[in-house]
Amino acid sequence: QVQLVESGGGLVQAGGSLRLSCAPSGTIYKIHAMAWYRQAPGKQRELVARITSNGSASYADSVKGRFTISGDTAKNTVFLDMNSLKPEDTAVYHCAAAGSRFDYWGQGTQVTVSA
């Protein structure tokens, strides 16, 4: 029943910025961590960024220094601020949440960066 709802994807030019957001449509008892994954055509799924309940964040080497993950614990909302976007960042971005027992996934939002 509970779904992760994503927003913020779109078409941007190289060097531009975009903010993705994700929040559960219902109540999740306890979220231990939230993350953003991406999958480009012909490539395997990649972990882009992750943030734990205590605010500790980690990033893939390919986005480190350009992307920032943050969250609002009161709303169980996670954001991904993407800066200095490159065509290589083009992918479907999926939000994920690690609950107490189950994992939750969003449907994905398309990010396209034009050269």
PDB file of C-alpha atoms in Angstrom:
ATOM      1  CA  GLN A   1       0.000   0.000   0.000  1.00  0.00           C
ATOM      2  CA  VAL A   2       2.720   2.460   0.928  1.00  0.00           C
ATOM      3  CA  GLN A   3       4.474   3.920  -2.074  1.00  0.00           C
ATOM      4  CA  LEU A   4       7.402   6.255  -2.483  1.00  0.00           C
ATOM      5  CA  VAL A   5       6.389   9.270  -4.536  1.00  0.00           C
ATOM      6  CA  GLU A   6       9.126  10.970  -6.542  1.00  0.00           C
ATOM      7  CA  SER A   7       9.180  14.308  -8.293  1.00  0.00           C
ATOM      8  CA  GLY A   8      11.590  16.768  -9.850  1.00  0.00           C
ATOM      9  CA  GLY A   9      12.848  14.916 -12.896  1.00  0.00           C
ATOM     10  CA  GLY A  10      13.017  16.553 -16.275  1.00  0.00           C
ATOM     11  CA  LEU A  11      15.152  17.772 -19.139  1.00  0.00           C
ATOM     12  CA  VAL A  12      18.045  20.099 -18.361  1.00  0.00           C
ATOM     13  CA  GLN A  13      21.115  21.356 -20.166  1.00  0.00           C
ATOM     14  CA  ALA A  14      24.622  20.298 -19.226  1.00  0.00           C
ATOM     15  CA  GLY A  15      25.888  22.364 -16.327  1.00  0.00           C
ATOM     16  CA  GLY A  16      22.410  22.906 -14.977  1.00  0.00           C
ATOM     17  CA  SER A  17      20.845  21.886 -11.687  1.00  0.00           C
ATOM     18  CA  LEU A  18      17.875  19.846 -10.603  1.00  0.00           C
ATOM     19  CA  ARG A  19      16.293  18.828  -7.299  1.00  0.00           C
ATOM     20  CA  LEU A  20      14.637  15.460  -6.861  1.00  0.00           C
ATOM     21  CA  SER A  21      12.333  14.741  -3.940  1.00  0.00           C
ATOM     22  CA  CYS A  22      10.832  11.561  -2.545  1.00  0.00           C
ATOM     23  CA  ALA A  23       8.365  10.855   0.255  1.00  0.00           C
ATOM     24  CA  PRO A  24       6.173   7.928   1.315  1.00  0.00           C
ATOM     25  CA  SER A  25       2.508   8.138   0.420  1.00  0.00           C
ATOM     26  CA  GLY A  26       1.676   6.633   3.806  1.00  0.00           C
ATOM     27  CA  THR A  27       3.215   5.838   7.150  1.00  0.00           C
ATOM     28  CA  ILE A  28       6.384   3.812   7.437  1.00  0.00           C
ATOM     29  CA  TYR A  29       7.069   2.906  11.051  1.00  0.00           C
ATOM     30  CA  LYS A  30      10.809   3.440  10.996  1.00  0.00           C
ATOM     31  CA  ILE A  31      13.091   4.378   8.136  1.00  0.00           C
ATOM     32  CA  HIS A  32      16.718   3.524   8.772  1.00  0.00           C
ATOM     33  CA  ALA A  33      18.061   4.932   5.543  1.00  0.00           C
ATOM     34  CA  MET A  34      16.999   6.396   2.239  1.00  0.00           C
ATOM     35  CA  ALA A  35      18.866   6.356  -1.031  1.00  0.00           C
ATOM     36  CA  TRP A  36      18.831   7.317  -4.668  1.00  0.00           C
ATOM     37  CA  TYR A  37      19.673   4.827  -7.391  1.00  0.00           C
ATOM     38  CA  ARG A  38      19.872   5.378 -11.111  1.00  0.00           C
ATOM     39  CA  GLN A  39      19.855   3.189 -14.170  1.00  0.00           C
ATOM     40  CA  ALA A  40      20.842   4.379 -17.617  1.00  0.00           C
ATOM     41  CA  PRO A  41      19.968   2.493 -20.803  1.00  0.00           C
ATOM     42  CA  GLY A  42      22.302  -0.455 -21.272  1.00  0.00           C
ATOM     43  CA  LYS A  43      23.872  -0.022 -17.852  1.00  0.00           C
ATOM     44  CA  GLN A  44      23.430  -1.675 -14.475  1.00  0.00           C
ATOM     45  CA  ARG A  45      21.691   0.022 -11.579  1.00  0.00           C
ATOM     46  CA  GLU A  46      23.995   2.316  -9.626  1.00  0.00           C
ATOM     47  CA  LEU A  47      23.760   3.564  -6.063  1.00  0.00           C
ATOM     48  CA  VAL A  48      24.040   7.337  -6.355  1.00  0.00           C
ATOM     49  CA  ALA A  49      23.680   8.540  -2.777  1.00  0.00           C
ATOM     50  CA  ARG A  50      22.492   7.297   0.587  1.00  0.00           C
ATOM     51  CA  ILE A  51      21.592   8.969   3.866  1.00  0.00           C
ATOM     52  CA  THR A  52      21.020   7.255   7.202  1.00  0.00           C
ATOM     53  CA  SER A  53      18.604   8.219   9.944  1.00  0.00           C
ATOM     54  CA  ASN A  54      21.389  10.002  11.810  1.00  0.00           C
ATOM     55  CA  GLY A  55      22.187  12.140   8.786  1.00  0.00           C
ATOM     56  CA  SER A  56      25.314  10.379   7.576  1.00  0.00           C
ATOM     57  CA  ALA A  57      25.581  10.665   3.803  1.00  0.00           C
ATOM     58  CA  SER A  58      27.614   8.819   1.201  1.00  0.00           C
ATOM     59  CA  TYR A  59      27.981   9.201  -2.558  1.00  0.00           C
ATOM     60  CA  ALA A  60      29.112   7.392  -5.634  1.00  0.00           C
ATOM     61  CA  ASP A  61      32.476   8.596  -6.879  1.00  0.00           C
ATOM     62  CA  SER A  62      30.874   9.716 -10.127  1.00  0.00           C
ATOM     63  CA  VAL A  63      28.676  12.295  -8.373  1.00  0.00           C
ATOM     64  CA  LYS A  64      30.730  13.234  -5.327  1.00  0.00           C
ATOM     65  CA  GLY A  65      31.119  16.989  -5.089  1.00  0.00           C
ATOM     66  CA  ARG A  66      28.234  17.636  -7.480  1.00  0.00           C
ATOM     67  CA  PHE A  67      25.243  15.973  -5.802  1.00  0.00           C
ATOM     68  CA  THR A  68      23.941  16.464  -2.268  1.00  0.00           C
ATOM     69  CA  ILE A  69      21.482  14.206  -0.492  1.00  0.00           C
ATOM     70  CA  SER A  70      19.449  15.550   2.412  1.00  0.00           C
ATOM     71  CA  GLY A  71      16.343  14.608   4.321  1.00  0.00           C
ATOM     72  CA  ASP A  72      13.504  15.874   6.454  1.00  0.00           C
ATOM     73  CA  THR A  73      13.078  13.295   9.203  1.00  0.00           C
ATOM     74  CA  ALA A  74       9.739  14.701  10.335  1.00  0.00           C
ATOM     75  CA  LYS A  75       8.262  14.043   6.890  1.00  0.00           C
ATOM     76  CA  ASN A  76      10.402  11.030   5.927  1.00  0.00           C
ATOM     77  CA  THR A  77      11.331  13.013   2.849  1.00  0.00           C
ATOM     78  CA  VAL A  78      14.609  12.760   0.993  1.00  0.00           C
ATOM     79  CA  PHE A  79      16.055  15.164  -1.563  1.00  0.00           C
ATOM     80  CA  LEU A  80      18.785  14.946  -4.137  1.00  0.00           C
ATOM     81  CA  ASP A  81      20.263  18.243  -5.241  1.00  0.00           C
ATOM     82  CA  MET A  82      22.093  17.724  -8.504  1.00  0.00           C
ATOM     83  CA  ASN A  83      24.499  20.381  -9.731  1.00  0.00           C
ATOM     84  CA  SER A  84      26.890  20.664 -12.664  1.00  0.00           C
ATOM     85  CA  LEU A  85      24.891  18.020 -14.466  1.00  0.00           C
ATOM     86  CA  LYS A  86      26.521  16.064 -17.259  1.00  0.00           C
ATOM     87  CA  PRO A  87      25.004  14.067 -20.111  1.00  0.00           C
ATOM     88  CA  GLU A  88      26.382  10.968 -18.363  1.00  0.00           C
ATOM     89  CA  ASP A  89      23.942  11.655 -15.512  1.00  0.00           C
ATOM     90  CA  THR A  90      21.026  10.864 -17.807  1.00  0.00           C
ATOM     91  CA  ALA A  91      19.100   7.978 -16.261  1.00  0.00           C
ATOM     92  CA  VAL A  92      15.954   6.928 -14.484  1.00  0.00           C
ATOM     93  CA  TYR A  93      16.407   7.857 -10.838  1.00  0.00           C
ATOM     94  CA  HIS A  94      14.731   5.696  -8.206  1.00  0.00           C
ATOM     95  CA  CYS A  95      14.179   6.507  -4.561  1.00  0.00           C
ATOM     96  CA  ALA A  96      14.512   3.716  -2.003  1.00  0.00           C
ATOM     97  CA  ALA A  97      13.829   3.476   1.719  1.00  0.00           C
ATOM     98  CA  ALA A  98      14.996   0.850   4.170  1.00  0.00           C
ATOM     99  CA  GLY A  99      12.308   0.193   6.744  1.00  0.00           C
ATOM    100  CA  SER A 100      12.403  -1.976   9.824  1.00  0.00           C
ATOM    101  CA  ARG A 101      11.674  -5.136   7.856  1.00  0.00           C
ATOM    102  CA  PHE A 102      10.870  -4.221   4.254  1.00  0.00           C
ATOM    103  CA  ASP A 103      12.422  -2.062   1.591  1.00  0.00           C
ATOM    104  CA  TYR A 104      10.385   0.434  -0.406  1.00  0.00           C
ATOM    105  CA  TRP A 105      10.977   1.716  -3.919  1.00  0.00           C
ATOM    106  CA  GLY A 106       9.641   4.513  -6.029  1.00  0.00           C
ATOM    107  CA  GLN A 107       8.536   4.177  -9.631  1.00  0.00           C
ATOM    108  CA  GLY A 108      11.384   6.325 -10.857  1.00  0.00           C
ATOM    109  CA  THR A 109      11.725   9.727 -12.435  1.00  0.00           C
ATOM    110  CA  GLN A 110      13.514  10.444 -15.694  1.00  0.00           C
ATOM    111  CA  VAL A 111      16.445  12.841 -15.691  1.00  0.00           C
ATOM    112  CA  THR A 112      17.770  13.811 -19.107  1.00  0.00           C
ATOM    113  CA  VAL A 113      20.799  16.069 -19.502  1.00  0.00           C
ATOM    114  CA  SER A 114      21.395  17.458 -22.962  1.00  0.00           C
ATOM    115  CA  ALA A 115      24.846  18.308 -24.266  1.00  0.00           C
TER     116      ALA A 115
END
